[in-house]
Short mmCIF file of C-alpha atoms in Angstrom, two decimals:
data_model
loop_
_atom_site.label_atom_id
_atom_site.label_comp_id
_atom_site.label_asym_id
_atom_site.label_seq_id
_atom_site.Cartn_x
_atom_site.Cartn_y
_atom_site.Cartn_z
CA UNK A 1 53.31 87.19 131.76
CA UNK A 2 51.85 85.58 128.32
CA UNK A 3 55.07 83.27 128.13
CA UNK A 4 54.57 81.92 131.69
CA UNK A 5 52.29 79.32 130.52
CA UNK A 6 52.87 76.40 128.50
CA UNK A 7 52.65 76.32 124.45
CA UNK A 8 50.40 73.64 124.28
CA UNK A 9 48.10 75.39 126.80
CA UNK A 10 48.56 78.73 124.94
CA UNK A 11 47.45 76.82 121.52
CA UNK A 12 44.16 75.57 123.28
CA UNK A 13 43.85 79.11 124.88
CA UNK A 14 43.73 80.77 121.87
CA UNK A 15 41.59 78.30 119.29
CA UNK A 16 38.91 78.67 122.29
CA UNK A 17 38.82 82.25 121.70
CA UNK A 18 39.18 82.12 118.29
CA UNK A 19 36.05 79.76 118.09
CA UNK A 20 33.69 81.96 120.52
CA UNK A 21 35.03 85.29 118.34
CA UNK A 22 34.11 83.32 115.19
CA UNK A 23 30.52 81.92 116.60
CA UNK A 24 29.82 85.81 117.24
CA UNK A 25 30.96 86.90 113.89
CA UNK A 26 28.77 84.07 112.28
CA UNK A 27 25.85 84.82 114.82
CA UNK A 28 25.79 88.75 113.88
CA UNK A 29 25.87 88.56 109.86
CA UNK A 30 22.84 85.75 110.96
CA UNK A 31 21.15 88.12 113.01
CA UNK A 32 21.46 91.31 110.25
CA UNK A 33 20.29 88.42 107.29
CA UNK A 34 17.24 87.75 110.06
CA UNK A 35 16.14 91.65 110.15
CA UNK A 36 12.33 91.49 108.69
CA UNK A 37 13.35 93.50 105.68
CA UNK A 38 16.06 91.29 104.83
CA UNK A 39 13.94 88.21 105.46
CA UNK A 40 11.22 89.68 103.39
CA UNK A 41 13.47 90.80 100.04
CA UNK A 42 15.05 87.09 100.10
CA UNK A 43 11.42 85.49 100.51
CA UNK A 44 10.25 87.70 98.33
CA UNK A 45 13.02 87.07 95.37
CA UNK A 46 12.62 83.07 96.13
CA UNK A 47 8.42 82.80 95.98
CA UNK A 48 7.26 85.57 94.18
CA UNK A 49 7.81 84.05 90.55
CA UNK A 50 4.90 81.69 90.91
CA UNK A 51 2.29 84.61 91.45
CA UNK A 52 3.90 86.55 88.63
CA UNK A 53 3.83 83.58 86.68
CA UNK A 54 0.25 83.33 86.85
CA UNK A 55 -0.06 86.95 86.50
CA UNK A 56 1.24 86.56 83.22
CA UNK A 57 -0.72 83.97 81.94
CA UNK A 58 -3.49 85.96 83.38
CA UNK A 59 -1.93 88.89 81.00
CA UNK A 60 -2.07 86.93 77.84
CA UNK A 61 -6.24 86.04 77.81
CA UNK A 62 -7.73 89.02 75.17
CA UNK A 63 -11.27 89.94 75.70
CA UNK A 64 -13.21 89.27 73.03
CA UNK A 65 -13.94 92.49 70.56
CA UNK A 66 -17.70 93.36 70.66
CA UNK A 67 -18.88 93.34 66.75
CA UNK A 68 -20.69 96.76 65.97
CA UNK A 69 -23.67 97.00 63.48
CA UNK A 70 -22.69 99.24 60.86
CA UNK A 71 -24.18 103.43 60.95
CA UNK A 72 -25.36 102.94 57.51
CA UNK A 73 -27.17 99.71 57.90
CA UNK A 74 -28.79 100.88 61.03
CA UNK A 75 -31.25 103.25 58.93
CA UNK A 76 -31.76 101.24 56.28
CA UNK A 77 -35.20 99.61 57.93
CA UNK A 78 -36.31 103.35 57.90
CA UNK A 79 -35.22 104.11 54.47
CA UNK A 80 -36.91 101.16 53.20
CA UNK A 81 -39.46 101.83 54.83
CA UNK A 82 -39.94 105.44 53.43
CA UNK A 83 -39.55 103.67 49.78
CA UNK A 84 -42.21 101.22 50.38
CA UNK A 85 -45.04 103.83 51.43
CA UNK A 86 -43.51 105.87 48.75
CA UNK A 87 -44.06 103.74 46.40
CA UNK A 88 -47.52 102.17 47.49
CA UNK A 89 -48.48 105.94 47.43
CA UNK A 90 -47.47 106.82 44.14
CA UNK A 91 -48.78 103.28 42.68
CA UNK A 92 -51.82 103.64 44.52
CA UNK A 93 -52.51 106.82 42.67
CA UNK A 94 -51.37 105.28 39.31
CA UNK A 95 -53.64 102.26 38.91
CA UNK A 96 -56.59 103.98 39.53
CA UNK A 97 -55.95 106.35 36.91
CA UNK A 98 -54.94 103.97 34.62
CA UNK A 99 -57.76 101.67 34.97
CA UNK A 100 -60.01 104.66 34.47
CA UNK A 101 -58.24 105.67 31.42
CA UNK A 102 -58.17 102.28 30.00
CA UNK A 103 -61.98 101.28 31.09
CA UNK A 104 -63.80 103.93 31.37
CA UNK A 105 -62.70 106.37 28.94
CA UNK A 106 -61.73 104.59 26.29
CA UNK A 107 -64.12 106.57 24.12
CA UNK A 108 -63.05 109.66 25.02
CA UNK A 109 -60.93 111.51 22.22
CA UNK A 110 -58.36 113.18 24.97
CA UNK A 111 -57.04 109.94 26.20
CA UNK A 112 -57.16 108.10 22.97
CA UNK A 113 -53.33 110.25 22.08
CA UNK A 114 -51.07 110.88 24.53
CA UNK A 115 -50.89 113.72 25.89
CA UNK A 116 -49.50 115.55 29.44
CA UNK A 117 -52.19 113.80 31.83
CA UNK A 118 -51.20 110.05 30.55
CA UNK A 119 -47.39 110.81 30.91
CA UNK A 120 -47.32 112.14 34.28
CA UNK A 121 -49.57 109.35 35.38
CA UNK A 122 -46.85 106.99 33.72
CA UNK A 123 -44.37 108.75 35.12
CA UNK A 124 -45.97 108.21 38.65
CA UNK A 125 -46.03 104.43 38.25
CA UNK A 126 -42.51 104.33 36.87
CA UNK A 127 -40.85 106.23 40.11
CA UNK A 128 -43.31 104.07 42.27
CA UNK A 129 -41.83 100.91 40.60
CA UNK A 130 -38.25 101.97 41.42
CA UNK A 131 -38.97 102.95 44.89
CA UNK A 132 -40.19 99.56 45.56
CA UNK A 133 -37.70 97.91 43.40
CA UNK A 134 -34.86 99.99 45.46
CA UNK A 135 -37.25 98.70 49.11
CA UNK A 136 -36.77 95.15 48.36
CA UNK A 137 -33.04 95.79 47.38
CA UNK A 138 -32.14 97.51 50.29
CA UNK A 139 -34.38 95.29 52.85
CA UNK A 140 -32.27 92.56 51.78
CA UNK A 141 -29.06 93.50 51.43
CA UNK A 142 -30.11 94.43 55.39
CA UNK A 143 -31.57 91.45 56.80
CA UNK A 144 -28.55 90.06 55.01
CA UNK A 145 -25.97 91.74 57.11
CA UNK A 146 -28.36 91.51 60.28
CA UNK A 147 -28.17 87.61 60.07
CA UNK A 148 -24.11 87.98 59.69
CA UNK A 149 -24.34 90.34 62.83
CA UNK A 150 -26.50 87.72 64.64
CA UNK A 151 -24.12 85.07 63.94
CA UNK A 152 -20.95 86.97 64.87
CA UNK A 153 -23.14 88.28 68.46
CA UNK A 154 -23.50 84.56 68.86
CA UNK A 155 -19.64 84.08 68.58
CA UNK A 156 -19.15 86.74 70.42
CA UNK A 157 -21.17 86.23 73.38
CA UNK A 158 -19.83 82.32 73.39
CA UNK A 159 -15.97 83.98 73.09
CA UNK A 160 -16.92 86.49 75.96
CA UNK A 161 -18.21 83.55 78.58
CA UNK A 162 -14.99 81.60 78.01
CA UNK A 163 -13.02 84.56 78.19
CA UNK A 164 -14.77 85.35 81.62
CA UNK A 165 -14.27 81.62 82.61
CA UNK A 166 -10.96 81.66 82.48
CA UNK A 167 -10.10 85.26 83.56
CA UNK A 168 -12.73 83.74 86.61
CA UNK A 169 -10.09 80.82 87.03
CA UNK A 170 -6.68 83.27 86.74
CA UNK A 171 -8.33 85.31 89.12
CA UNK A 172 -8.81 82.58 91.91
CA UNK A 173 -5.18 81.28 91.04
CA UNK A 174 -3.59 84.67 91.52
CA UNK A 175 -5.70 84.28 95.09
CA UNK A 176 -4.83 81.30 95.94
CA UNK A 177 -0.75 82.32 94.86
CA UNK A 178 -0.96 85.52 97.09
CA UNK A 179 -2.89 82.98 100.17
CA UNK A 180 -0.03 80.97 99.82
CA UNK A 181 2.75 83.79 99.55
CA UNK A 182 1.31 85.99 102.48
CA UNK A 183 0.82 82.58 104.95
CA UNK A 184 4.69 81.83 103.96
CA UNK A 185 5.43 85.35 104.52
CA UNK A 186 4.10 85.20 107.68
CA UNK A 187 5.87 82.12 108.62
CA UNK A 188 9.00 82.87 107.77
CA UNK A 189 8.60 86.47 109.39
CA UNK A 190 7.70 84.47 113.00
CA UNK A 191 10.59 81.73 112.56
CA UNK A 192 12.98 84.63 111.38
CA UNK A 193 11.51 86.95 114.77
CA UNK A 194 12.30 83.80 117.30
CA UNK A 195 15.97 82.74 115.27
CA UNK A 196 16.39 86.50 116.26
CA UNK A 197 16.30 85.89 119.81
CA UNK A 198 18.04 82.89 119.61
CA UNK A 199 20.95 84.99 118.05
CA UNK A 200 20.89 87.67 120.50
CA UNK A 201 20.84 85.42 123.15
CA UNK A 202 23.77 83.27 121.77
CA UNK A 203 25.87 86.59 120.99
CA UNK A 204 25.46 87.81 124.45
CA UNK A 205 26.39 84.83 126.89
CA UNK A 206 29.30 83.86 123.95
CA UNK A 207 30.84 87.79 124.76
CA UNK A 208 30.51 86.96 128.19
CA UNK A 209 32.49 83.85 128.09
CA UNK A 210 35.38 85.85 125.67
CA UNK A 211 34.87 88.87 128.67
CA UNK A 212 36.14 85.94 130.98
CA UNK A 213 38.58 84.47 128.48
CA UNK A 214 40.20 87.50 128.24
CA UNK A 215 40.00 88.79 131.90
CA UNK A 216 43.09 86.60 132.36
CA UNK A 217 45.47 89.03 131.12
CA UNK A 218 47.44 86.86 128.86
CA UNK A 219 46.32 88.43 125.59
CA UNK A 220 47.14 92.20 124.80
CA UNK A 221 43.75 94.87 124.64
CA UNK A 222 44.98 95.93 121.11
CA UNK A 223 44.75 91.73 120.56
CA UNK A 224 41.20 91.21 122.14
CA UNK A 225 39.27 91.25 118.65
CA UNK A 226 38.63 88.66 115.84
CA UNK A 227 41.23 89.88 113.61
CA UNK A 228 44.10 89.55 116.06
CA UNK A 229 43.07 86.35 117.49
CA UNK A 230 43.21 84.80 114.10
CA UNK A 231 46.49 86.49 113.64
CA UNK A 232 47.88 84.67 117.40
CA UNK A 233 46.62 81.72 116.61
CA UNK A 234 47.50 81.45 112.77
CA UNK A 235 51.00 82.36 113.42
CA UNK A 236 52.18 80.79 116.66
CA UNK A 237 50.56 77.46 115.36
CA UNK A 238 52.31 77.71 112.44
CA UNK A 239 55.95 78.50 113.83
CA UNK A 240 57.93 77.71 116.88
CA UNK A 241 57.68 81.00 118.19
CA UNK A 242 55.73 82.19 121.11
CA UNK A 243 53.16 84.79 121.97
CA UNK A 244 55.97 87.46 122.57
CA UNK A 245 57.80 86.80 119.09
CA UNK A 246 54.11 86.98 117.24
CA UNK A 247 53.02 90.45 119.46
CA UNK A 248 56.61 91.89 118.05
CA UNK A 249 56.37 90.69 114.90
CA UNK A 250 52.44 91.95 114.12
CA UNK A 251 51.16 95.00 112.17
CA UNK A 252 47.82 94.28 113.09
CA UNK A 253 45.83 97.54 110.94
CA UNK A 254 48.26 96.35 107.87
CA UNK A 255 46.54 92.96 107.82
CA UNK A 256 43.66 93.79 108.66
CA UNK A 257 41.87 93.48 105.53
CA UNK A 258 43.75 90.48 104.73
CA UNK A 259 42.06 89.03 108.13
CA UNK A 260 39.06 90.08 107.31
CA UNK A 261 39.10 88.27 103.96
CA UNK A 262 40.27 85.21 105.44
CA UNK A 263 37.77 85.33 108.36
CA UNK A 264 34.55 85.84 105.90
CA UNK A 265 35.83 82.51 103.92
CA UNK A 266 36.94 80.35 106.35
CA UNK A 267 34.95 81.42 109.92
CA UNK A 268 32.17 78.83 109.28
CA UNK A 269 34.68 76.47 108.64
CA UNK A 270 36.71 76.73 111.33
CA UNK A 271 34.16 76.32 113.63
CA UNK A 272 32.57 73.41 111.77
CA UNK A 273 35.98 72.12 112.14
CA UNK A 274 36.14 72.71 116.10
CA UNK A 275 32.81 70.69 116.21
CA UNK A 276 34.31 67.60 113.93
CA UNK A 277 37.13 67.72 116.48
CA UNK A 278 35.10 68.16 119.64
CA UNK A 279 36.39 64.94 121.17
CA UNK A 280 39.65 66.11 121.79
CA UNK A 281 38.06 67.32 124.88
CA UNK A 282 39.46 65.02 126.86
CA UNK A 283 42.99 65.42 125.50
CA UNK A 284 43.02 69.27 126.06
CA UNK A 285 41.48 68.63 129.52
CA UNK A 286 44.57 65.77 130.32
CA UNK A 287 47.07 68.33 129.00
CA UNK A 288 46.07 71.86 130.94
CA UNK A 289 45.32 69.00 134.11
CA UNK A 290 48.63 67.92 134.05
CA UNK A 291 50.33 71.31 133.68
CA UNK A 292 48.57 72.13 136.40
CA UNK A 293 49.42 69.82 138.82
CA UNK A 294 53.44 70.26 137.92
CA UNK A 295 53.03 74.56 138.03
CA UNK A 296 53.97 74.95 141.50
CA UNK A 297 53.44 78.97 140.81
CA UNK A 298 49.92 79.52 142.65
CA UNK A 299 48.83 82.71 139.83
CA UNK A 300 50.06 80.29 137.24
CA UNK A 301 48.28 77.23 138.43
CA UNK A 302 45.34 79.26 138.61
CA UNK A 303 45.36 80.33 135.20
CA UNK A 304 45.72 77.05 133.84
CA UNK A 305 42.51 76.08 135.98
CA UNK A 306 40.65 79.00 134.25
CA UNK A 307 41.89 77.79 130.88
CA UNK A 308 40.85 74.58 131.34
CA UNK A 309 36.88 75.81 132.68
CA UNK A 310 36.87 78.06 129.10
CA UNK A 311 37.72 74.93 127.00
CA UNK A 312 35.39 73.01 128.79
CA UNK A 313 32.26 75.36 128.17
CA UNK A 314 33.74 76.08 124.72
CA UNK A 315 33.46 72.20 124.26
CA UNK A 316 30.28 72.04 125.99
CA UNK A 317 28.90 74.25 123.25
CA UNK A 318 30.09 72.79 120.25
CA UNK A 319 28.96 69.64 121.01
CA UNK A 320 25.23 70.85 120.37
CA UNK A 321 24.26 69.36 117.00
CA UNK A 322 23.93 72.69 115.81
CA UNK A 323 24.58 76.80 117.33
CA UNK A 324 22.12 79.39 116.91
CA UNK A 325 23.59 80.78 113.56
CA UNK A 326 23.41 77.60 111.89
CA UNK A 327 19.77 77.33 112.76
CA UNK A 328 19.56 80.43 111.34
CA UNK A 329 19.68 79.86 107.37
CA UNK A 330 15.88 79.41 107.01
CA UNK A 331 15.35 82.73 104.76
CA UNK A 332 17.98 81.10 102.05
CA UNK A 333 15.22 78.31 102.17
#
C-alpha cells in the first residue's frame, strides 16, 4: 500500500517524479521548437530584416531617364538642307539674269519697262531669299536644341554611371546580407539538428527513470502522468492528508485544464527551483536512510531503498549546470 511509507518519504517520492515529468514536458516543446521548419521561421523572422533593409534602399535608387531628341528636330538638317540648294538654285538662276539685264541689255527697249520676263526673274530671287532666310533660321534654332541635347546626354550619362555605382554597391550588399543569412542559416540548422539529439536522448533515459519510479506500485496508473503528479504533490504538500485522502478526493479530467495551465507557467520554474535546492541531497538521503533502517517490513524497506536510488539520480541530474532543454533556446537567439 501507498500509505505504508512515510510522509516525508512520500513528499520526496513524488517532487522526484514531478521533476523528471516536468524535464520531459520542457524537453518535448524544446524538441518540436528545434524541428528545422520551426528553427528556420524563427531565424528567419529574427535576421531577415537586414537583407530587406537593404533591399529597400536598393528599391529607392531611380535610373536615370534617357533624354530623347525631338521627331521634329531630327529632320530639320534635311529640311534645311533642301532650303539651302533651293535657294542657291533659284539665286543662281537669278543673278545671272539680272546681271545680263542690267549690263548687257541695257539698251534694249524690252527690258528698259517691266514687263513678265523681269518679274518672274524677281520673283525667283525673292523665293530664293526666303528659302535661305528660312535655312539659316531653322539650322539654328537646330544646332540650338542639339547643344541642349548634348548637354543633357552629358548629364545623363554622368547620372547613369552613379546610378550603376551604387545599384553595383546595393547589389554586393544584398550578397553579402544573403552570405551572411544562409551561413547563419546553416549554423543554426546544425546546432538545432545536434540540440535535437540531445533532446531525444534526454527524453528517453528521463522516461526510463519515471518507468522505474513508477514500477514501485505506490502511485495509481490513472496517476502516472504530469497532470496527476502535480495534482499528488500540490495537494498532499499543501494539507495534512495523505496519498489515500488526495486519490479520493481528485477529479483528475475536471482539472485537467487547470493543470495544464499551471504546468505551462510554472514547469520551468519548478525545476529551476529543484536545481537551486539541489543540496538538500543529503537531507533527503539522511531521511529515506533512516526510515529505512527503523522499517523492519522487508517489501517496505525495499521500497524506501528504491526511493532513495531515484532521488539520488534525480539529484545527480540536476546538478548539471544546465539539462538538455535549457541548452536548447538557441533559435530564440
Amino acid at each position: 500500500m501507498a500509505d505504508e511509507i512515510s510522509r516525508e518519504a512520500l513528499l520526496i517520492y513524488l517532487d522526484d517524479i514531478r521533476t523528471m515529468e516536468t524535464i520531459v514536458y520542457e524537453s518535448e516543446n524544446a524538441l518540436a521548437q528545434a524541428q528545422d521548419g520551426v528553427v528556420q521561421e524563427n531565424y528567419e523572422q529574427k535576421n531577415i530584416g537586414r537583407v530587406n533593409q537593404v533591399k529597400q534602399e536598393e528599391a529607392k535608387l531611380k535610373e536615370p531617364e534617357k533624354p530623347n531628341m525631338p521627331s521634329i528636330d531630327k529632320v530639320s538638317p534635311y529640311v534645311s538642307l533642301f532650303y539651302i540648294l533651293a535657294g542657291c538654285a533659284l539665286l543662281g538662276f537669278f543673278l545671272p539674269g539680272l546681271i545680263y539685264i542690267l549690263y548687257l541689255n541695257l539698251s534694249d527697249p524690252v527690258y528698259q519697262t517691266p514687263n513678265r520676263v523681269w518679274l518672274f526673274i524677281e520673283g525667283i530671287g525673292v523665293v530664293g531669299l526666303i528659302f535661305l532666310i528660312s535655312a539659316i533660321k531653322d539650322t539654328r534654332k537646330y544646332l540650338s536644341i542639339k547643344k541642349e541635347y548634348g548637354k543633357r546626354t552629358k548629364e545623363y550619362d554622368i547620372a547613369l554611371s552613379e546610378y550603376q555605382a551604387e545599384s553595383k554597391k546595393y547589389a554586393i550588399a544584398v550578397q553579402h546580407e544573403m552570405r551572411s543569412y544562409n551561413e547563419g542559416m546553416q549554423q543554426i540548422l546544425t546546432k538545432a539538428k545536434d540540440r535535437r539529439g540531445d533532446l531525444t536522448a534526454d527524453i528517453q533515459s528521463t522516461k526510463a527513470q519515471l518507468q522505474k519510479a513508477y514500477s514501485l506500485n505506490i502511485i495509481p496508473l490513472q496517476f502516472r502522468n504530469i497532470q496527476g503528479i502535480y495534482y499528488l504533490y500540490d495537494y498532499i504538500s499543501t494539507s495534512n492528508q495523505g496519498l489515500s485522502e488526495a486519490l479520493m478526493q481528485c477529479n483528475l479530467d475536471a482539472i485537467k485544464q487547470k493543470l495544464d495551465n499551471v504546468i505551462r507557467l510554472q514547469g520551468a520554474a519548478i525545476v529551476q527551483q529543484a536545481q537551486a535546492n539541489a543540496q538538500l541531497y543529503q537531507q533527503n538521503q539522511q531521511i529515506l536512510a533512516t526510515a529505512q533502517a527503523t522499517m523492519n517490513n522487508t517489501a517496505i524497506a525495499a521500497k524506501y531503498a528504491q526511493i532513495s536510488a531515484i532521488n539520488s539520480k534525480v539529484s545527480l541530474k540536476l546538478q548539471s549546470k544546465e539539462l538538455a532543454y535549457q541548452k536548447a533556446d538557441f533559435w530564440l537567439k
